[in-house]
PDB file of C-alpha atoms in Angstrom:
ATOM      1  CA  GLY D   1      18.637 -11.507 -11.067  1.00  0.00           C
ATOM      2  CA  ILE D   2      15.134 -12.422 -12.056  1.00  0.00           C
ATOM      3  CA  GLN D   3      12.852  -9.717 -13.445  1.00  0.00           C
ATOM      4  CA  VAL D   4       9.140  -9.940 -12.640  1.00  0.00           C
ATOM      5  CA  GLU D   5       6.513  -8.024 -14.586  1.00  0.00           C
ATOM      6  CA  GLN D   6       2.832  -7.838 -13.770  1.00  0.00           C
ATOM      7  CA  SER D   7      -0.067  -6.771 -15.927  1.00  0.00           C
ATOM      8  CA  PRO D   8      -2.282  -4.903 -16.039  1.00  0.00           C
ATOM      9  CA  PRO D   9      -1.043  -2.291 -13.551  1.00  0.00           C
ATOM     10  CA  ASP D  10      -4.593  -1.221 -12.728  1.00  0.00           C
ATOM     11  CA  LEU D  11      -7.939  -2.930 -13.132  1.00  0.00           C
ATOM     12  CA  ILE D  12     -11.426  -1.663 -12.333  1.00  0.00           C
ATOM     13  CA  LEU D  13     -14.297  -4.133 -12.244  1.00  0.00           C
ATOM     14  CA  GLN D  14     -17.949  -4.168 -11.444  1.00  0.00           C
ATOM     15  CA  GLU D  15     -18.897  -6.540  -8.664  1.00  0.00           C
ATOM     16  CA  GLY D  16     -19.609  -9.992 -10.076  1.00  0.00           C
ATOM     17  CA  ALA D  17     -17.190  -9.733 -12.994  1.00  0.00           C
ATOM     18  CA  ASN D  18     -14.275 -12.084 -13.629  1.00  0.00           C
ATOM     19  CA  SER D  19     -10.660 -11.070 -14.120  1.00  0.00           C
ATOM     20  CA  THR D  20      -7.243 -12.444 -15.025  1.00  0.00           C
ATOM     21  CA  LEU D  21      -3.989 -11.039 -13.687  1.00  0.00           C
ATOM     22  CA  ARG D  22      -0.687 -11.961 -15.286  1.00  0.00           C
ATOM     23  CA  CYS D  23       2.842 -12.351 -13.966  1.00  0.00           C
ATOM     24  CA  ASN D  24       5.800 -12.813 -16.341  1.00  0.00           C
ATOM     25  CA  PHE D  25       9.256 -13.716 -15.110  1.00  0.00           C
ATOM     26  CA  SER D  26      12.533 -13.483 -16.970  1.00  0.00           C
ATOM     27  CA  ASP D  27      14.125 -16.766 -16.008  1.00  0.00           C
ATOM     28  CA  SER D  28      13.051 -20.214 -15.008  1.00  0.00           C
ATOM     29  CA  VAL D  29      11.886 -20.451 -11.440  1.00  0.00           C
ATOM     30  CA  ASN D  30      11.143 -23.362  -9.196  1.00  0.00           C
ATOM     31  CA  ASN D  31       8.310 -21.624  -7.470  1.00  0.00           C
ATOM     32  CA  LEU D  32       6.035 -18.617  -7.473  1.00  0.00           C
ATOM     33  CA  GLN D  33       3.866 -16.894  -4.902  1.00  0.00           C
ATOM     34  CA  TRP D  34       0.773 -14.721  -5.222  1.00  0.00           C
ATOM     35  CA  PHE D  35      -0.172 -12.251  -2.499  1.00  0.00           C
ATOM     36  CA  HIS D  36      -3.071  -9.920  -1.875  1.00  0.00           C
ATOM     37  CA  GLN D  37      -2.429  -6.653  -0.061  1.00  0.00           C
ATOM     38  CA  ASN D  38      -5.696  -5.470   1.372  1.00  0.00           C
ATOM     39  CA  PRO D  39      -6.621  -1.796   1.792  1.00  0.00           C
ATOM     40  CA  TRP D  40      -5.253  -1.888   5.355  1.00  0.00           C
ATOM     41  CA  GLY D  41      -1.818  -2.874   4.073  1.00  0.00           C
ATOM     42  CA  GLN D  42      -1.790  -6.478   5.226  1.00  0.00           C
ATOM     43  CA  LEU D  43      -0.072  -8.957   2.910  1.00  0.00           C
ATOM     44  CA  ILE D  44      -2.022 -12.178   2.592  1.00  0.00           C
ATOM     45  CA  ASN D  45      -0.668 -15.347   1.025  1.00  0.00           C
ATOM     46  CA  LEU D  46      -2.878 -16.582  -1.780  1.00  0.00           C
ATOM     47  CA  PHE D  47      -0.960 -19.283  -3.622  1.00  0.00           C
ATOM     48  CA  TYR D  48       2.395 -20.965  -3.615  1.00  0.00           C
ATOM     49  CA  ILE D  49       2.509 -22.582  -7.036  1.00  0.00           C
ATOM     50  CA  PRO D  50       5.569 -23.889  -8.922  1.00  0.00           C
ATOM     51  CA  SER D  51       3.532 -25.276 -11.795  1.00  0.00           C
ATOM     52  CA  GLY D  52       0.066 -26.446 -12.670  1.00  0.00           C
ATOM     53  CA  THR D  53      -3.165 -25.072 -11.275  1.00  0.00           C
ATOM     54  CA  LYS D  54      -4.466 -24.518  -7.771  1.00  0.00           C
ATOM     55  CA  GLN D  55      -7.866 -23.315  -6.654  1.00  0.00           C
ATOM     56  CA  ASN D  56      -9.126 -21.736  -3.482  1.00  0.00           C
ATOM     57  CA  GLY D  57     -12.758 -20.740  -3.611  1.00  0.00           C
ATOM     58  CA  ARG D  58     -13.289 -18.044  -6.229  1.00  0.00           C
ATOM     59  CA  LEU D  59      -9.560 -17.690  -6.825  1.00  0.00           C
ATOM     60  CA  SER D  60      -7.334 -19.937  -8.857  1.00  0.00           C
ATOM     61  CA  ALA D  61      -3.780 -19.716 -10.155  1.00  0.00           C
ATOM     62  CA  THR D  62      -1.938 -21.366 -12.995  1.00  0.00           C
ATOM     63  CA  THR D  63       1.821 -21.356 -13.499  1.00  0.00           C
ATOM     64  CA  VAL D  64       3.426 -22.459 -16.759  1.00  0.00           C
ATOM     65  CA  ALA D  65       7.051 -22.543 -15.704  1.00  0.00           C
ATOM     66  CA  THR D  66       8.389 -23.533 -19.137  1.00  0.00           C
ATOM     67  CA  GLU D  67       6.819 -20.391 -20.634  1.00  0.00           C
ATOM     68  CA  ARG D  68       7.711 -18.216 -17.641  1.00  0.00           C
ATOM     69  CA  TYR D  69       4.322 -16.913 -16.624  1.00  0.00           C
ATOM     70  CA  SER D  70       1.645 -17.309 -14.035  1.00  0.00           C
ATOM     71  CA  LEU D  71      -2.005 -16.257 -14.088  1.00  0.00           C
ATOM     72  CA  LEU D  72      -4.323 -15.413 -11.215  1.00  0.00           C
ATOM     73  CA  TYR D  73      -8.032 -15.774 -11.884  1.00  0.00           C
ATOM     74  CA  ILE D  74     -10.674 -14.070  -9.808  1.00  0.00           C
ATOM     75  CA  SER D  75     -14.245 -15.110 -10.498  1.00  0.00           C
ATOM     76  CA  SER D  76     -17.437 -13.376  -9.364  1.00  0.00           C
ATOM     77  CA  SER D  77     -15.405 -10.543  -7.870  1.00  0.00           C
ATOM     78  CA  GLN D  78     -16.506  -8.886  -4.626  1.00  0.00           C
ATOM     79  CA  THR D  79     -15.658  -5.498  -3.177  1.00  0.00           C
ATOM     80  CA  THR D  80     -13.491  -7.253  -0.601  1.00  0.00           C
ATOM     81  CA  ASP D  81     -11.236  -8.418  -3.450  1.00  0.00           C
ATOM     82  CA  SER D  82     -10.038  -4.839  -3.871  1.00  0.00           C
ATOM     83  CA  GLY D  83      -6.407  -4.164  -3.166  1.00  0.00           C
ATOM     84  CA  VAL D  84      -3.058  -4.873  -4.761  1.00  0.00           C
ATOM     85  CA  TYR D  85      -2.060  -8.284  -6.046  1.00  0.00           C
ATOM     86  CA  PHE D  86       1.628  -9.168  -6.125  1.00  0.00           C
ATOM     87  CA  CYS D  87       3.495 -12.098  -7.536  1.00  0.00           C
ATOM     88  CA  ALA D  88       6.962 -13.002  -6.308  1.00  0.00           C
ATOM     89  CA  ALA D  89       9.568 -15.319  -7.781  1.00  0.00           C
ATOM     90  CA  PRO D  90      12.320 -16.910  -5.691  1.00  0.00           C
ATOM     91  CA  ASP D  91      15.920 -16.184  -6.561  1.00  0.00           C
ATOM     92  CA  ALA D  92      18.695 -17.886  -4.571  1.00  0.00           C
ATOM     93  CA  GLY D  93      16.847 -17.889  -1.254  1.00  0.00           C
ATOM     94  CA  LYS D  94      15.212 -14.492  -1.645  1.00  0.00           C
ATOM     95  CA  SER D  95      12.246 -13.307  -3.700  1.00  0.00           C
ATOM     96  CA  THR D  96      11.802 -10.684  -6.375  1.00  0.00           C
ATOM     97  CA  PHE D  97       8.400  -8.982  -6.470  1.00  0.00           C
ATOM     98  CA  GLY D  98       6.515  -7.484  -9.346  1.00  0.00           C
ATOM     99  CA  ASP D  99       5.107  -3.972  -9.004  1.00  0.00           C
ATOM    100  CA  GLY D 100       1.605  -5.319  -8.496  1.00  0.00           C
ATOM    101  CA  THR D 101      -1.841  -5.021 -10.050  1.00  0.00           C
ATOM    102  CA  THR D 102      -4.205  -2.633  -8.275  1.00  0.00           C
ATOM    103  CA  LEU D 103      -7.722  -4.036  -8.394  1.00  0.00           C
ATOM    104  CA  THR D 104     -10.769  -1.938  -7.616  1.00  0.00           C
ATOM    105  CA  VAL D 105     -14.110  -3.711  -7.446  1.00  0.00           C
ATOM    106  CA  LYS D 106     -17.089  -1.370  -7.531  1.00  0.00           C
ATOM    107  CA  PRO D 107     -20.428  -2.296  -5.978  1.00  0.00           C
TER     108      PRO D 107
ATOM    109  CA  ASP C   1      -0.797 -16.419  11.610  1.00  0.00           C
ATOM    110  CA  ALA C   2       2.926 -16.990  11.068  1.00  0.00           C
ATOM    111  CA  GLY C   3       3.858 -15.608  14.494  1.00  0.00           C
ATOM    112  CA  ILE C   4       5.599 -12.493  13.202  1.00  0.00           C
ATOM    113  CA  THR C   5       5.483  -9.185  15.010  1.00  0.00           C
ATOM    114  CA  GLN C   6       7.077  -5.889  14.129  1.00  0.00           C
ATOM    115  CA  SER C   7       7.827  -2.994  16.414  1.00  0.00           C
ATOM    116  CA  PRO C   8       7.169  -0.184  16.429  1.00  0.00           C
ATOM    117  CA  ARG C   9       4.174  -0.196  14.094  1.00  0.00           C
ATOM    118  CA  HIS C  10       4.414   3.519  13.456  1.00  0.00           C
ATOM    119  CA  LYS C  11       7.291   5.918  13.960  1.00  0.00           C
ATOM    120  CA  VAL C  12       7.994   9.538  13.130  1.00  0.00           C
ATOM    121  CA  THR C  13      11.589  10.642  13.410  1.00  0.00           C
ATOM    122  CA  GLU C  14      13.778  13.527  12.324  1.00  0.00           C
ATOM    123  CA  THR C  15      16.417  13.520   9.630  1.00  0.00           C
ATOM    124  CA  GLY C  16      19.799  12.454  10.952  1.00  0.00           C
ATOM    125  CA  THR C  17      18.564  10.409  13.896  1.00  0.00           C
ATOM    126  CA  PRO C  18      19.229   6.666  14.232  1.00  0.00           C
ATOM    127  CA  VAL C  19      16.252   4.316  14.023  1.00  0.00           C
ATOM    128  CA  THR C  20      15.994   0.608  14.750  1.00  0.00           C
ATOM    129  CA  LEU C  21      13.087  -1.543  13.675  1.00  0.00           C
ATOM    130  CA  ARG C  22      12.532  -4.958  15.166  1.00  0.00           C
ATOM    131  CA  CYS C  23      11.114  -8.121  13.658  1.00  0.00           C
ATOM    132  CA  HIS C  24      10.314 -10.956  16.020  1.00  0.00           C
ATOM    133  CA  GLN C  25       9.225 -14.488  15.138  1.00  0.00           C
ATOM    134  CA  THR C  26       8.154 -17.279  17.439  1.00  0.00           C
ATOM    135  CA  GLU C  27       8.761 -20.367  15.282  1.00  0.00           C
ATOM    136  CA  ASN C  28      12.555 -20.488  14.821  1.00  0.00           C
ATOM    137  CA  HIS C  29      12.459 -20.069  11.066  1.00  0.00           C
ATOM    138  CA  ARG C  30      15.820 -19.858   9.390  1.00  0.00           C
ATOM    139  CA  TYR C  31      15.235 -17.156   6.795  1.00  0.00           C
ATOM    140  CA  MET C  32      14.179 -13.600   7.653  1.00  0.00           C
ATOM    141  CA  TYR C  33      13.849 -10.614   5.357  1.00  0.00           C
ATOM    142  CA  TRP C  34      13.412  -6.854   5.433  1.00  0.00           C
ATOM    143  CA  TYR C  35      11.575  -5.166   2.563  1.00  0.00           C
ATOM    144  CA  ARG C  36      10.461  -1.632   1.955  1.00  0.00           C
ATOM    145  CA  GLN C  37       7.338  -0.659   0.049  1.00  0.00           C
ATOM    146  CA  ASP C  38       6.919   2.703  -1.645  1.00  0.00           C
ATOM    147  CA  PRO C  39       4.057   4.028  -3.805  1.00  0.00           C
ATOM    148  CA  GLY C  40       4.352   2.767  -7.360  1.00  0.00           C
ATOM    149  CA  HIS C  41       6.764   0.016  -6.389  1.00  0.00           C
ATOM    150  CA  GLY C  42       6.376  -3.488  -5.263  1.00  0.00           C
ATOM    151  CA  LEU C  43       8.320  -4.725  -2.290  1.00  0.00           C
ATOM    152  CA  ARG C  44      12.056  -4.252  -2.580  1.00  0.00           C
ATOM    153  CA  LEU C  45      14.476  -6.312  -0.569  1.00  0.00           C
ATOM    154  CA  ILE C  46      16.775  -4.427   1.800  1.00  0.00           C
ATOM    155  CA  HIS C  47      18.623  -7.225   3.626  1.00  0.00           C
ATOM    156  CA  TYR C  48      17.975 -10.801   4.506  1.00  0.00           C
ATOM    157  CA  SER C  49      19.306 -13.388   6.918  1.00  0.00           C
ATOM    158  CA  TYR C  50      19.766 -17.121   6.485  1.00  0.00           C
ATOM    159  CA  GLY C  51      20.782 -17.842  10.068  1.00  0.00           C
ATOM    160  CA  VAL C  52      22.136 -16.298  13.244  1.00  0.00           C
ATOM    161  CA  LYS C  53      24.842 -13.780  12.278  1.00  0.00           C
ATOM    162  CA  ASP C  54      24.419 -14.715   8.601  1.00  0.00           C
ATOM    163  CA  THR C  55      23.098 -11.800   6.594  1.00  0.00           C
ATOM    164  CA  ASP C  56      23.315 -10.519   3.052  1.00  0.00           C
ATOM    165  CA  LYS C  57      22.363  -7.419   1.093  1.00  0.00           C
ATOM    166  CA  GLY C  58      19.320  -6.968  -1.081  1.00  0.00           C
ATOM    167  CA  GLU C  59      18.760  -4.574  -3.951  1.00  0.00           C
ATOM    168  CA  VAL C  60      18.254  -1.408  -1.820  1.00  0.00           C
ATOM    169  CA  SER C  61      20.652  -1.902   1.097  1.00  0.00           C
ATOM    170  CA  ASP C  62      22.426   1.493   1.042  1.00  0.00           C
ATOM    171  CA  GLY C  63      21.817   3.391   4.277  1.00  0.00           C
ATOM    172  CA  TYR C  64      20.645   0.289   6.169  1.00  0.00           C
ATOM    173  CA  SER C  65      22.327  -2.266   8.373  1.00  0.00           C
ATOM    174  CA  VAL C  66      20.947  -5.398  10.009  1.00  0.00           C
ATOM    175  CA  SER C  67      21.777  -7.704  12.848  1.00  0.00           C
ATOM    176  CA  ARG C  68      20.609 -11.140  13.891  1.00  0.00           C
ATOM    177  CA  SER C  69      22.118 -12.227  17.189  1.00  0.00           C
ATOM    178  CA  LYS C  70      19.401 -14.791  17.906  1.00  0.00           C
ATOM    179  CA  THR C  71      17.060 -16.790  15.716  1.00  0.00           C
ATOM    180  CA  GLU C  72      13.875 -15.000  16.711  1.00  0.00           C
ATOM    181  CA  ASP C  73      14.950 -11.383  16.168  1.00  0.00           C
ATOM    182  CA  PHE C  74      16.067  -9.536  13.050  1.00  0.00           C
ATOM    183  CA  LEU C  75      16.854  -5.852  13.518  1.00  0.00           C
ATOM    184  CA  LEU C  76      16.970  -3.204  10.818  1.00  0.00           C
ATOM    185  CA  THR C  77      18.910  -0.026  11.603  1.00  0.00           C
ATOM    186  CA  LEU C  78      18.957   3.287   9.826  1.00  0.00           C
ATOM    187  CA  GLU C  79      22.157   4.851  11.163  1.00  0.00           C
ATOM    188  CA  SER C  80      21.172   8.363  10.105  1.00  0.00           C
ATOM    189  CA  ALA C  81      17.629   8.541   8.769  1.00  0.00           C
ATOM    190  CA  THR C  82      16.907  10.526   5.610  1.00  0.00           C
ATOM    191  CA  SER C  83      13.606  11.623   4.100  1.00  0.00           C
ATOM    192  CA  SER C  84      14.107   9.125   1.264  1.00  0.00           C
ATOM    193  CA  GLN C  85      13.779   6.369   3.850  1.00  0.00           C
ATOM    194  CA  THR C  86      10.189   7.315   4.595  1.00  0.00           C
ATOM    195  CA  SER C  87       8.404   4.100   3.704  1.00  0.00           C
ATOM    196  CA  VAL C  88       6.505   1.109   4.960  1.00  0.00           C
ATOM    197  CA  TYR C  89       8.847  -1.623   6.133  1.00  0.00           C
ATOM    198  CA  PHE C  90       7.840  -5.267   6.073  1.00  0.00           C
ATOM    199  CA  CYS C  91       9.533  -8.187   7.681  1.00  0.00           C
ATOM    200  CA  ALA C  92       9.075 -11.687   6.303  1.00  0.00           C
ATOM    201  CA  ILE C  93      10.064 -15.195   7.304  1.00  0.00           C
ATOM    202  CA  LYS C  94      10.532 -18.418   5.427  1.00  0.00           C
ATOM    203  CA  PRO C  95      11.038 -21.848   6.963  1.00  0.00           C
ATOM    204  CA  GLY C  96      13.596 -22.908   4.321  1.00  0.00           C
ATOM    205  CA  GLN C  97      14.887 -21.893   0.922  1.00  0.00           C
ATOM    206  CA  GLU C  98      12.151 -23.708  -0.956  1.00  0.00           C
ATOM    207  CA  TYR C  99       9.237 -22.644   1.204  1.00  0.00           C
ATOM    208  CA  GLU C 100       6.815 -19.765   0.931  1.00  0.00           C
ATOM    209  CA  GLN C 101       7.283 -16.427   2.647  1.00  0.00           C
ATOM    210  CA  TYR C 102       4.993 -14.989   5.298  1.00  0.00           C
ATOM    211  CA  PHE C 103       4.855 -11.315   6.132  1.00  0.00           C
ATOM    212  CA  GLY C 104       4.546  -9.309   9.291  1.00  0.00           C
ATOM    213  CA  PRO C 105       2.091  -6.408   9.685  1.00  0.00           C
ATOM    214  CA  GLY C 106       4.541  -3.690   8.628  1.00  0.00           C
ATOM    215  CA  THR C 107       6.039  -0.568  10.192  1.00  0.00           C
ATOM    216  CA  ARG C 108       5.189   2.854   8.815  1.00  0.00           C
ATOM    217  CA  LEU C 109       8.239   5.111   9.170  1.00  0.00           C
ATOM    218  CA  THR C 110       8.128   8.831   8.480  1.00  0.00           C
ATOM    219  CA  VAL C 111      11.356  10.835   8.433  1.00  0.00           C
ATOM    220  CA  THR C 112      10.728  14.590   8.665  1.00  0.00           C
TER     221      THR C 112
END
């Protein structure tokens, strides 16, 4: 099955800084999802992005399917951005998740 | 809100006892999933269902069984709970194979 790797595993930022999270996948995929797990454990859908770039406020995501990676950009980070960010790649009707990037934004 | 509920939300049980977790959805989605989440790991798929009575194993299915007798409910059973099954369990739904997943709130299970 597909292997999904995320980097970096941990990231600490000062409020207001920008960051880039990366997701590499081992095989071609026809879609990719990004999630944010907040400190209360809730999993929130961020992007569903097979290719190209999408933006939602301070967050944007780019997937380059031919090169098997996706990037999540967070600009002007806020303390509420803290949590774990997961990417997931579909594989025959189910999804394989990376191990996540833990983001801590300090005030 | 994808209309997904999980019950119970928290449970403490003893080793060797049977446990059933329930996932309920209100929108008749075809695909339903059970994942577990442990520290240091992402979400790992236990079982999934692609229709009533149609289920298949995920990567960590040993020790778990599932049932889906109606579209809205997907049950996860631990026949004889072990301490290694202490985890947070998430249910997810997906309208179709090429659609995005949505997750329920999770169930925190502790096996003592």
